[in-house]
């Protein structure tokens, strides 16, 4: 029995029951994929259902204002994603639903992973969306690398061409790999429970104890922090947006103390204004005459 067959059999028995796996609607698939970026699956399930009640179709979302989508996205973080999905909806209404992976990728805001994911899961294209999870599993299985890196993606894609079936449910293979990565092939894998242990080129390395598990398998970019602040700027930008969302409008003179009890007007005012400017450039707030509001566009 081939490795792909083993994987799909395991998936049918142990795969996670997730709402976006019960649809082939490109809109719903896109929403789920964007929400899943930087956000845990359990949190996404709740927001996914709520979002679809408010914006059930491309058309409904395309008509939404910036403020509408920012309110609906509240709590998921990385709020630019909300505006990006809305802008994709406007593109779809104007030009139609893309039919190919290349056409999805041509839309502003959609990266190679998302383009491949929508093509595979919504349109049943034979393509492989590579994210951290798929890179980890296939790097081990096909390359024998305990911790594959971004530079290995093209090799993984080439090797995976034989791993993806030519017929049948090839579009389920990436979903099966996601679940294997989450349940078994984690950073510190449970090789004894893996259905692919006899096929995996890295399994013997892990079982023998010859692999040293790094604290971080992939180097992460250092986040910007202002002087002695305990959190990165990203957290304070989130607080700014939350405050504006809840109050409707906020005076720039009062905002500093609202987001940081240790705010110092002399040392932190320029930092605060830089964060407000960035949020405004991203289309997440409007800033006029020292008053901050949600945008109307």
PDB file of C-alpha atoms in Angstrom:
ATOM      1  CA  UNK A   1       0.000   0.000   0.000  1.00  0.00           C
ATOM      2  CA  UNK A   2       1.413   3.384  -1.003  1.00  0.00           C
ATOM      3  CA  UNK A   3       2.084   6.187   1.449  1.00  0.00           C
ATOM      4  CA  UNK A   4      -0.679   8.386   0.014  1.00  0.00           C
ATOM      5  CA  UNK A   5      -3.268   5.620   0.390  1.00  0.00           C
ATOM      6  CA  UNK A   6      -2.194   5.061   4.001  1.00  0.00           C
ATOM      7  CA  UNK A   7      -2.472   8.773   4.704  1.00  0.00           C
ATOM      8  CA  UNK A   8      -5.962   9.098   3.220  1.00  0.00           C
ATOM      9  CA  UNK A   9      -7.200   6.012   5.091  1.00  0.00           C
ATOM     10  CA  UNK A  10      -5.893   7.480   8.328  1.00  0.00           C
ATOM     11  CA  UNK A  11      -7.532  10.818   7.467  1.00  0.00           C
ATOM     12  CA  UNK A  12     -10.943   9.236   6.941  1.00  0.00           C
ATOM     13  CA  UNK A  13     -10.721   7.704  10.412  1.00  0.00           C
ATOM     14  CA  UNK A  14      -9.035  10.505  12.343  1.00  0.00           C
ATOM     15  CA  UNK A  15      -9.467  13.714  10.339  1.00  0.00           C
ATOM     16  CA  UNK A  16     -10.884  16.734  12.158  1.00  0.00           C
ATOM     17  CA  UNK A  17     -14.497  17.724  11.553  1.00  0.00           C
ATOM     18  CA  UNK A  18     -14.144  21.372  10.528  1.00  0.00           C
ATOM     19  CA  UNK A  19     -16.986  23.437   9.033  1.00  0.00           C
ATOM     20  CA  UNK A  20     -15.015  24.702   6.022  1.00  0.00           C
ATOM     21  CA  UNK A  21     -14.307  21.129   4.986  1.00  0.00           C
ATOM     22  CA  UNK A  22     -18.007  20.590   4.315  1.00  0.00           C
ATOM     23  CA  UNK A  23     -18.154  23.099   1.457  1.00  0.00           C
ATOM     24  CA  UNK A  24     -16.651  23.707  -1.970  1.00  0.00           C
ATOM     25  CA  UNK A  25     -17.753  27.347  -2.013  1.00  0.00           C
ATOM     26  CA  UNK A  26     -14.674  29.447  -2.951  1.00  0.00           C
ATOM     27  CA  UNK A  27     -15.922  32.309  -0.780  1.00  0.00           C
ATOM     28  CA  UNK A  28     -16.206  30.195   2.356  1.00  0.00           C
ATOM     29  CA  UNK A  29     -12.895  28.482   1.672  1.00  0.00           C
ATOM     30  CA  UNK A  30     -11.150  31.836   1.230  1.00  0.00           C
ATOM     31  CA  UNK A  31     -12.639  33.222   4.459  1.00  0.00           C
ATOM     32  CA  UNK A  32     -11.489  30.161   6.406  1.00  0.00           C
ATOM     33  CA  UNK A  33      -7.983  30.210   4.938  1.00  0.00           C
ATOM     34  CA  UNK A  34      -7.454  33.893   5.723  1.00  0.00           C
ATOM     35  CA  UNK A  35      -8.828  33.493   9.249  1.00  0.00           C
ATOM     36  CA  UNK A  36      -6.563  30.503   9.878  1.00  0.00           C
ATOM     37  CA  UNK A  37      -3.471  32.602   9.201  1.00  0.00           C
ATOM     38  CA  UNK A  38      -1.966  33.460  12.614  1.00  0.00           C
ATOM     39  CA  UNK A  39      -5.066  32.180  14.476  1.00  0.00           C
ATOM     40  CA  UNK A  40      -5.799  28.881  16.249  1.00  0.00           C
ATOM     41  CA  UNK A  41      -8.367  26.550  14.659  1.00  0.00           C
ATOM     42  CA  UNK A  42     -10.719  26.476  17.663  1.00  0.00           C
ATOM     43  CA  UNK A  43     -11.008  30.269  17.668  1.00  0.00           C
ATOM     44  CA  UNK A  44     -11.535  30.393  13.932  1.00  0.00           C
ATOM     45  CA  UNK A  45     -14.501  27.995  14.063  1.00  0.00           C
ATOM     46  CA  UNK A  46     -16.530  30.447  16.143  1.00  0.00           C
ATOM     47  CA  UNK A  47     -15.601  33.522  14.104  1.00  0.00           C
ATOM     48  CA  UNK A  48     -16.114  31.698  10.803  1.00  0.00           C
ATOM     49  CA  UNK A  49     -19.764  30.956  11.607  1.00  0.00           C
ATOM     50  CA  UNK A  50     -20.419  34.475  12.897  1.00  0.00           C
ATOM     51  CA  UNK A  51     -18.787  36.073   9.864  1.00  0.00           C
ATOM     52  CA  UNK A  52     -20.856  33.998   7.427  1.00  0.00           C
ATOM     53  CA  UNK A  53     -24.075  34.980   9.169  1.00  0.00           C
ATOM     54  CA  UNK A  54     -23.201  38.643   8.667  1.00  0.00           C
ATOM     55  CA  UNK A  55     -21.565  38.315   5.242  1.00  0.00           C
ATOM     56  CA  UNK A  56     -22.904  35.102   3.634  1.00  0.00           C
ATOM     57  CA  UNK A  57     -21.861  35.918   0.055  1.00  0.00           C
ATOM     58  CA  UNK A  58     -19.284  37.744  -2.022  1.00  0.00           C
ATOM     59  CA  UNK A  59     -21.919  40.378  -2.824  1.00  0.00           C
ATOM     60  CA  UNK A  60     -22.859  41.029   0.785  1.00  0.00           C
ATOM     61  CA  UNK A  61     -19.212  41.404   1.815  1.00  0.00           C
ATOM     62  CA  UNK A  62     -18.329  43.558  -1.189  1.00  0.00           C
ATOM     63  CA  UNK A  63     -20.914  46.115  -0.059  1.00  0.00           C
ATOM     64  CA  UNK A  64     -19.531  46.294   3.490  1.00  0.00           C
ATOM     65  CA  UNK A  65     -17.683  49.377   4.709  1.00  0.00           C
ATOM     66  CA  UNK A  66     -14.292  49.302   6.384  1.00  0.00           C
ATOM     67  CA  UNK A  67     -15.997  49.883   9.728  1.00  0.00           C
ATOM     68  CA  UNK A  68     -18.420  46.978   9.122  1.00  0.00           C
ATOM     69  CA  UNK A  69     -15.691  44.436   8.475  1.00  0.00           C
ATOM     70  CA  UNK A  70     -13.431  45.729  11.256  1.00  0.00           C
ATOM     71  CA  UNK A  71     -16.297  45.317  13.734  1.00  0.00           C
ATOM     72  CA  UNK A  72     -17.025  41.797  12.447  1.00  0.00           C
ATOM     73  CA  UNK A  73     -13.342  40.817  12.659  1.00  0.00           C
ATOM     74  CA  UNK A  74     -12.981  42.091  16.237  1.00  0.00           C
ATOM     75  CA  UNK A  75     -11.001  39.646  18.365  1.00  0.00           C
ATOM     76  CA  UNK A  76      -9.250  37.758  15.560  1.00  0.00           C
ATOM     77  CA  UNK A  77      -6.281  40.123  15.362  1.00  0.00           C
ATOM     78  CA  UNK A  78      -4.217  41.103  12.301  1.00  0.00           C
ATOM     79  CA  UNK A  79      -7.140  43.275  11.205  1.00  0.00           C
ATOM     80  CA  UNK A  80      -5.769  44.064   7.758  1.00  0.00           C
ATOM     81  CA  UNK A  81      -6.905  40.566   6.827  1.00  0.00           C
ATOM     82  CA  UNK A  82     -10.532  41.688   7.144  1.00  0.00           C
ATOM     83  CA  UNK A  83     -10.086  44.522   4.656  1.00  0.00           C
ATOM     84  CA  UNK A  84      -8.163  42.237   2.316  1.00  0.00           C
ATOM     85  CA  UNK A  85     -11.004  39.681   2.199  1.00  0.00           C
ATOM     86  CA  UNK A  86     -13.518  42.474   1.553  1.00  0.00           C
ATOM     87  CA  UNK A  87     -11.350  43.848  -1.256  1.00  0.00           C
ATOM     88  CA  UNK A  88     -11.112  40.366  -2.791  1.00  0.00           C
ATOM     89  CA  UNK A  89     -14.921  40.184  -2.679  1.00  0.00           C
ATOM     90  CA  UNK A  90     -15.116  43.479  -4.589  1.00  0.00           C
ATOM     91  CA  UNK A  91     -12.687  42.110  -7.177  1.00  0.00           C
ATOM     92  CA  UNK A  92     -14.781  38.950  -7.577  1.00  0.00           C
ATOM     93  CA  UNK A  93     -17.987  40.954  -8.035  1.00  0.00           C
ATOM     94  CA  UNK A  94     -16.290  43.062 -10.709  1.00  0.00           C
ATOM     95  CA  UNK A  95     -14.316  40.374 -12.551  1.00  0.00           C
ATOM     96  CA  UNK A  96     -15.889  37.057 -11.548  1.00  0.00           C
ATOM     97  CA  UNK A  97     -14.576  34.136  -9.487  1.00  0.00           C
ATOM     98  CA  UNK A  98     -11.051  33.169 -10.595  1.00  0.00           C
ATOM     99  CA  UNK A  99     -10.879  29.783 -12.292  1.00  0.00           C
ATOM    100  CA  UNK A 100      -7.184  29.009 -11.813  1.00  0.00           C
ATOM    101  CA  UNK A 101      -4.522  29.207  -9.135  1.00  0.00           C
ATOM    102  CA  UNK A 102      -2.654  31.799 -11.205  1.00  0.00           C
ATOM    103  CA  UNK A 103      -5.791  33.954 -11.420  1.00  0.00           C
ATOM    104  CA  UNK A 104      -6.317  33.783  -7.643  1.00  0.00           C
ATOM    105  CA  UNK A 105      -2.695  34.772  -7.078  1.00  0.00           C
ATOM    106  CA  UNK A 106      -3.146  37.784  -9.363  1.00  0.00           C
ATOM    107  CA  UNK A 107      -5.632  39.346  -6.922  1.00  0.00           C
ATOM    108  CA  UNK A 108      -4.003  41.864  -4.595  1.00  0.00           C
ATOM    109  CA  UNK A 109      -3.544  40.452  -1.095  1.00  0.00           C
ATOM    110  CA  UNK A 110      -3.686  36.776  -2.035  1.00  0.00           C
ATOM    111  CA  UNK A 111      -0.360  34.994  -1.643  1.00  0.00           C
ATOM    112  CA  UNK A 112       0.827  31.727  -3.206  1.00  0.00           C
ATOM    113  CA  UNK A 113      -0.372  29.579  -0.301  1.00  0.00           C
ATOM    114  CA  UNK A 114      -3.911  31.020  -0.269  1.00  0.00           C
ATOM    115  CA  UNK A 115      -4.187  30.836  -4.063  1.00  0.00           C
ATOM    116  CA  UNK A 116      -3.210  27.160  -4.002  1.00  0.00           C
ATOM    117  CA  UNK A 117      -5.481  26.389  -1.034  1.00  0.00           C
ATOM    118  CA  UNK A 118      -8.615  27.858  -2.639  1.00  0.00           C
ATOM    119  CA  UNK A 119      -7.794  26.125  -5.924  1.00  0.00           C
ATOM    120  CA  UNK A 120      -7.329  22.777  -4.185  1.00  0.00           C
ATOM    121  CA  UNK A 121     -10.152  22.820  -1.645  1.00  0.00           C
ATOM    122  CA  UNK A 122     -12.832  24.777  -3.518  1.00  0.00           C
ATOM    123  CA  UNK A 123     -12.085  23.915  -7.135  1.00  0.00           C
ATOM    124  CA  UNK A 124     -10.488  20.474  -6.728  1.00  0.00           C
ATOM    125  CA  UNK A 125      -7.322  21.437  -8.563  1.00  0.00           C
ATOM    126  CA  UNK A 126      -4.344  19.113  -8.266  1.00  0.00           C
ATOM    127  CA  UNK A 127      -2.043  21.515  -6.451  1.00  0.00           C
ATOM    128  CA  UNK A 128      -0.169  21.613  -3.171  1.00  0.00           C
ATOM    129  CA  UNK A 129      -0.532  24.612  -0.825  1.00  0.00           C
ATOM    130  CA  UNK A 130       2.655  24.678   1.251  1.00  0.00           C
ATOM    131  CA  UNK A 131       2.515  26.188   4.732  1.00  0.00           C
ATOM    132  CA  UNK A 132       4.520  25.481   7.886  1.00  0.00           C
ATOM    133  CA  UNK A 133       2.635  22.243   8.565  1.00  0.00           C
ATOM    134  CA  UNK A 134       2.925  20.771   5.091  1.00  0.00           C
ATOM    135  CA  UNK A 135       6.555  21.840   4.899  1.00  0.00           C
ATOM    136  CA  UNK A 136       7.294  20.022   8.175  1.00  0.00           C
ATOM    137  CA  UNK A 137       5.516  16.766   7.258  1.00  0.00           C
ATOM    138  CA  UNK A 138       6.670  16.474   3.659  1.00  0.00           C
ATOM    139  CA  UNK A 139      10.155  17.687   4.517  1.00  0.00           C
ATOM    140  CA  UNK A 140      10.437  14.697   6.837  1.00  0.00           C
ATOM    141  CA  UNK A 141       8.577  12.197   4.680  1.00  0.00           C
ATOM    142  CA  UNK A 142      10.086  13.011   1.284  1.00  0.00           C
ATOM    143  CA  UNK A 143      13.396  14.739   2.026  1.00  0.00           C
ATOM    144  CA  UNK A 144      14.414  13.178   5.331  1.00  0.00           C
ATOM    145  CA  UNK A 145      14.832  16.641   6.865  1.00  0.00           C
ATOM    146  CA  UNK A 146      13.622  16.828  10.474  1.00  0.00           C
ATOM    147  CA  UNK A 147      12.971  20.565  10.092  1.00  0.00           C
ATOM    148  CA  UNK A 148      12.615  21.703   6.491  1.00  0.00           C
ATOM    149  CA  UNK A 149      12.938  25.396   5.711  1.00  0.00           C
ATOM    150  CA  UNK A 150      11.344  27.823   3.287  1.00  0.00           C
ATOM    151  CA  UNK A 151      14.194  27.265   0.835  1.00  0.00           C
ATOM    152  CA  UNK A 152      13.149  23.590   0.583  1.00  0.00           C
ATOM    153  CA  UNK A 153       9.675  24.367  -0.786  1.00  0.00           C
ATOM    154  CA  UNK A 154      10.489  23.921  -4.465  1.00  0.00           C
ATOM    155  CA  UNK A 155      12.141  20.555  -3.794  1.00  0.00           C
ATOM    156  CA  UNK A 156       9.144  19.505  -1.701  1.00  0.00           C
ATOM    157  CA  UNK A 157       6.780  20.586  -4.473  1.00  0.00           C
ATOM    158  CA  UNK A 158       8.752  18.621  -7.051  1.00  0.00           C
ATOM    159  CA  UNK A 159       8.909  15.461  -4.918  1.00  0.00           C
ATOM    160  CA  UNK A 160       5.234  15.810  -3.974  1.00  0.00           C
ATOM    161  CA  UNK A 161       4.163  15.580  -7.610  1.00  0.00           C
ATOM    162  CA  UNK A 162       4.509  11.801  -7.323  1.00  0.00           C
ATOM    163  CA  UNK A 163       2.940  11.808  -3.845  1.00  0.00           C
ATOM    164  CA  UNK A 164      -0.275  13.522  -4.981  1.00  0.00           C
ATOM    165  CA  UNK A 165      -2.578  11.022  -6.739  1.00  0.00           C
ATOM    166  CA  UNK A 166      -3.425  11.706 -10.378  1.00  0.00           C
ATOM    167  CA  UNK A 167      -7.018  10.669  -9.767  1.00  0.00           C
ATOM    168  CA  UNK A 168      -9.431  10.409  -6.880  1.00  0.00           C
ATOM    169  CA  UNK A 169      -9.462  12.641  -3.824  1.00  0.00           C
ATOM    170  CA  UNK A 170      -6.053  14.271  -4.397  1.00  0.00           C
ATOM    171  CA  UNK A 171      -7.555  17.522  -3.048  1.00  0.00           C
ATOM    172  CA  UNK A 172      -7.937  15.794   0.353  1.00  0.00           C
ATOM    173  CA  UNK A 173      -4.212  15.092   0.637  1.00  0.00           C
ATOM    174  CA  UNK A 174      -3.266  18.584   1.928  1.00  0.00           C
ATOM    175  CA  UNK A 175      -6.076  18.441   4.515  1.00  0.00           C
ATOM    176  CA  UNK A 176      -4.843  15.035   5.641  1.00  0.00           C
ATOM    177  CA  UNK A 177      -1.315  16.406   5.995  1.00  0.00           C
ATOM    178  CA  UNK A 178      -2.604  19.342   8.071  1.00  0.00           C
ATOM    179  CA  UNK A 179      -4.219  16.927  10.511  1.00  0.00           C
ATOM    180  CA  UNK A 180      -1.200  14.639  10.632  1.00  0.00           C
ATOM    181  CA  UNK A 181       0.952  17.691  11.415  1.00  0.00           C
ATOM    182  CA  UNK A 182      -1.407  18.776  14.191  1.00  0.00           C
ATOM    183  CA  UNK A 183      -2.084  15.399  15.794  1.00  0.00           C
ATOM    184  CA  UNK A 184       1.092  13.353  15.230  1.00  0.00           C
ATOM    185  CA  UNK A 185       3.861  14.991  13.192  1.00  0.00           C
ATOM    186  CA  UNK A 186       4.347  17.938  15.523  1.00  0.00           C
ATOM    187  CA  UNK A 187       7.675  19.625  16.217  1.00  0.00           C
ATOM    188  CA  UNK A 188       8.417  16.654  18.479  1.00  0.00           C
ATOM    189  CA  UNK A 189       6.620  13.897  16.536  1.00  0.00           C
ATOM    190  CA  UNK A 190       4.965  10.721  17.796  1.00  0.00           C
ATOM    191  CA  UNK A 191       6.493   8.510  15.117  1.00  0.00           C
ATOM    192  CA  UNK A 192       5.194   5.305  16.720  1.00  0.00           C
ATOM    193  CA  UNK A 193       1.607   6.405  16.007  1.00  0.00           C
ATOM    194  CA  UNK A 194       2.237   7.708  12.504  1.00  0.00           C
ATOM    195  CA  UNK A 195       0.625   5.826   9.592  1.00  0.00           C
ATOM    196  CA  UNK A 196       3.616   6.816   7.434  1.00  0.00           C
ATOM    197  CA  UNK A 197       6.375   5.736   9.820  1.00  0.00           C
ATOM    198  CA  UNK A 198       7.624   3.015   7.441  1.00  0.00           C
ATOM    199  CA  UNK A 199       7.705   5.428   4.509  1.00  0.00           C
ATOM    200  CA  UNK A 200       9.153   8.478   6.267  1.00  0.00           C
ATOM    201  CA  UNK A 201      12.804   9.239   5.548  1.00  0.00           C
ATOM    202  CA  UNK A 202      13.229  11.058   8.859  1.00  0.00           C
ATOM    203  CA  UNK A 203      11.408   8.616  11.155  1.00  0.00           C
ATOM    204  CA  UNK A 204      14.515   6.599  12.043  1.00  0.00           C
ATOM    205  CA  UNK A 205      16.341   9.762  13.045  1.00  0.00           C
ATOM    206  CA  UNK A 206      13.605  10.703  15.513  1.00  0.00           C
ATOM    207  CA  UNK A 207      13.114   7.179  16.864  1.00  0.00           C
ATOM    208  CA  UNK A 208      16.858   6.767  17.455  1.00  0.00           C
ATOM    209  CA  UNK A 209      16.987  10.033  19.380  1.00  0.00           C
ATOM    210  CA  UNK A 210      19.469  11.581  16.967  1.00  0.00           C
ATOM    211  CA  UNK A 211      17.342  14.660  16.365  1.00  0.00           C
ATOM    212  CA  UNK A 212      17.740  17.604  18.691  1.00  0.00           C
ATOM    213  CA  UNK A 213      14.422  19.431  18.940  1.00  0.00           C
ATOM    214  CA  UNK A 214      15.141  23.157  18.523  1.00  0.00           C
ATOM    215  CA  UNK A 215      13.394  25.708  20.678  1.00  0.00           C
ATOM    216  CA  UNK A 216      12.372  27.391  17.449  1.00  0.00           C
ATOM    217  CA  UNK A 217      12.400  25.344  14.276  1.00  0.00           C
ATOM    218  CA  UNK A 218      12.011  28.467  12.132  1.00  0.00           C
ATOM    219  CA  UNK A 219      13.604  31.813  12.884  1.00  0.00           C
ATOM    220  CA  UNK A 220      10.975  34.449  13.555  1.00  0.00           C
ATOM    221  CA  UNK A 221      11.336  38.112  12.789  1.00  0.00           C
ATOM    222  CA  UNK A 222      11.979  40.274  15.805  1.00  0.00           C
ATOM    223  CA  UNK A 223       8.949  42.421  16.516  1.00  0.00           C
ATOM    224  CA  UNK A 224       9.321  46.142  17.018  1.00  0.00           C
ATOM    225  CA  UNK A 225       9.175  47.368  20.629  1.00  0.00           C
ATOM    226  CA  UNK A 226       9.238  50.953  21.850  1.00  0.00           C
ATOM    227  CA  UNK A 227      11.804  51.740  24.569  1.00  0.00           C
ATOM    228  CA  UNK A 228      10.887  49.798  27.745  1.00  0.00           C
ATOM    229  CA  UNK A 229       7.378  48.690  26.726  1.00  0.00           C
ATOM    230  CA  UNK A 230       6.526  45.117  27.802  1.00  0.00           C
ATOM    231  CA  UNK A 231       4.753  44.269  24.523  1.00  0.00           C
ATOM    232  CA  UNK A 232       5.531  44.705  20.817  1.00  0.00           C
ATOM    233  CA  UNK A 233       3.906  47.551  18.894  1.00  0.00           C
ATOM    234  CA  UNK A 234       1.457  45.076  17.353  1.00  0.00           C
ATOM    235  CA  UNK A 235      -0.275  44.687  20.726  1.00  0.00           C
ATOM    236  CA  UNK A 236      -0.645  48.436  21.220  1.00  0.00           C
ATOM    237  CA  UNK A 237      -1.971  48.900  17.684  1.00  0.00           C
ATOM    238  CA  UNK A 238      -4.561  46.268  18.528  1.00  0.00           C
ATOM    239  CA  UNK A 239      -5.487  48.209  21.659  1.00  0.00           C
ATOM    240  CA  UNK A 240      -5.869  51.409  19.657  1.00  0.00           C
ATOM    241  CA  UNK A 241      -8.219  49.725  17.217  1.00  0.00           C
ATOM    242  CA  UNK A 242     -10.208  48.060  19.996  1.00  0.00           C
ATOM    243  CA  UNK A 243     -10.637  51.384  21.802  1.00  0.00           C
ATOM    244  CA  UNK A 244     -11.798  53.174  18.653  1.00  0.00           C
ATOM    245  CA  UNK A 245     -14.105  50.306  17.726  1.00  0.00           C
ATOM    246  CA  UNK A 246     -15.774  50.338  21.147  1.00  0.00           C
ATOM    247  CA  UNK A 247     -16.044  54.123  21.561  1.00  0.00           C
ATOM    248  CA  UNK A 248     -16.733  55.190  18.000  1.00  0.00           C
ATOM    249  CA  UNK A 249     -14.272  58.062  18.196  1.00  0.00           C
ATOM    250  CA  UNK A 250     -11.348  58.906  20.450  1.00  0.00           C
ATOM    251  CA  UNK A 251      -9.319  62.038  21.055  1.00  0.00           C
ATOM    252  CA  UNK A 252      -5.662  61.576  20.191  1.00  0.00           C
ATOM    253  CA  UNK A 253      -4.788  63.489  23.363  1.00  0.00           C
ATOM    254  CA  UNK A 254      -6.467  60.896  25.592  1.00  0.00           C
ATOM    255  CA  UNK A 255      -5.620  57.761  23.656  1.00  0.00           C
ATOM    256  CA  UNK A 256      -2.146  57.207  25.117  1.00  0.00           C
ATOM    257  CA  UNK A 257      -3.385  56.584  28.657  1.00  0.00           C
ATOM    258  CA  UNK A 258      -6.190  54.380  27.333  1.00  0.00           C
ATOM    259  CA  UNK A 259      -3.825  51.917  25.693  1.00  0.00           C
ATOM    260  CA  UNK A 260      -0.922  52.120  28.159  1.00  0.00           C
ATOM    261  CA  UNK A 261      -1.225  53.085  31.847  1.00  0.00           C
ATOM    262  CA  UNK A 262       2.493  54.005  31.826  1.00  0.00           C
ATOM    263  CA  UNK A 263       2.161  56.317  28.830  1.00  0.00           C
ATOM    264  CA  UNK A 264       4.544  59.283  29.033  1.00  0.00           C
ATOM    265  CA  UNK A 265       3.483  62.243  26.898  1.00  0.00           C
ATOM    266  CA  UNK A 266       7.064  63.415  26.391  1.00  0.00           C
ATOM    267  CA  UNK A 267       8.642  60.029  25.650  1.00  0.00           C
ATOM    268  CA  UNK A 268       5.774  58.196  23.953  1.00  0.00           C
ATOM    269  CA  UNK A 269       3.728  60.729  21.951  1.00  0.00           C
ATOM    270  CA  UNK A 270       5.733  60.349  18.741  1.00  0.00           C
ATOM    271  CA  UNK A 271       5.539  56.550  19.067  1.00  0.00           C
ATOM    272  CA  UNK A 272       1.748  56.754  19.489  1.00  0.00           C
ATOM    273  CA  UNK A 273       1.349  58.992  16.447  1.00  0.00           C
ATOM    274  CA  UNK A 274       3.474  56.637  14.339  1.00  0.00           C
ATOM    275  CA  UNK A 275       1.173  53.734  15.254  1.00  0.00           C
ATOM    276  CA  UNK A 276      -1.941  55.774  14.459  1.00  0.00           C
ATOM    277  CA  UNK A 277      -0.418  56.769  11.098  1.00  0.00           C
ATOM    278  CA  UNK A 278       0.295  53.141  10.278  1.00  0.00           C
ATOM    279  CA  UNK A 279      -3.268  52.105  11.136  1.00  0.00           C
ATOM    280  CA  UNK A 280      -4.555  54.946   8.962  1.00  0.00           C
ATOM    281  CA  UNK A 281      -2.333  53.893   6.026  1.00  0.00           C
ATOM    282  CA  UNK A 282      -3.656  50.339   6.391  1.00  0.00           C
ATOM    283  CA  UNK A 283      -7.211  51.672   6.157  1.00  0.00           C
ATOM    284  CA  UNK A 284      -8.097  50.597   9.691  1.00  0.00           C
ATOM    285  CA  UNK A 285      -8.725  54.056  11.202  1.00  0.00           C
ATOM    286  CA  UNK A 286      -9.306  57.631  10.092  1.00  0.00           C
ATOM    287  CA  UNK A 287      -7.373  60.431  11.806  1.00  0.00           C
ATOM    288  CA  UNK A 288      -8.495  64.027  11.403  1.00  0.00           C
ATOM    289  CA  UNK A 289      -8.101  67.038  13.685  1.00  0.00           C
ATOM    290  CA  UNK A 290      -6.735  64.858  16.487  1.00  0.00           C
ATOM    291  CA  UNK A 291      -9.864  62.658  16.420  1.00  0.00           C
ATOM    292  CA  UNK A 292      -9.570  58.959  15.565  1.00  0.00           C
ATOM    293  CA  UNK A 293     -12.548  57.051  14.131  1.00  0.00           C
ATOM    294  CA  UNK A 294     -13.196  53.932  12.104  1.00  0.00           C
ATOM    295  CA  UNK A 295     -13.037  54.609   8.347  1.00  0.00           C
ATOM    296  CA  UNK A 296     -16.240  54.906   6.347  1.00  0.00           C
ATOM    297  CA  UNK A 297     -14.992  53.497   3.053  1.00  0.00           C
TER     298      UNK A 297
END
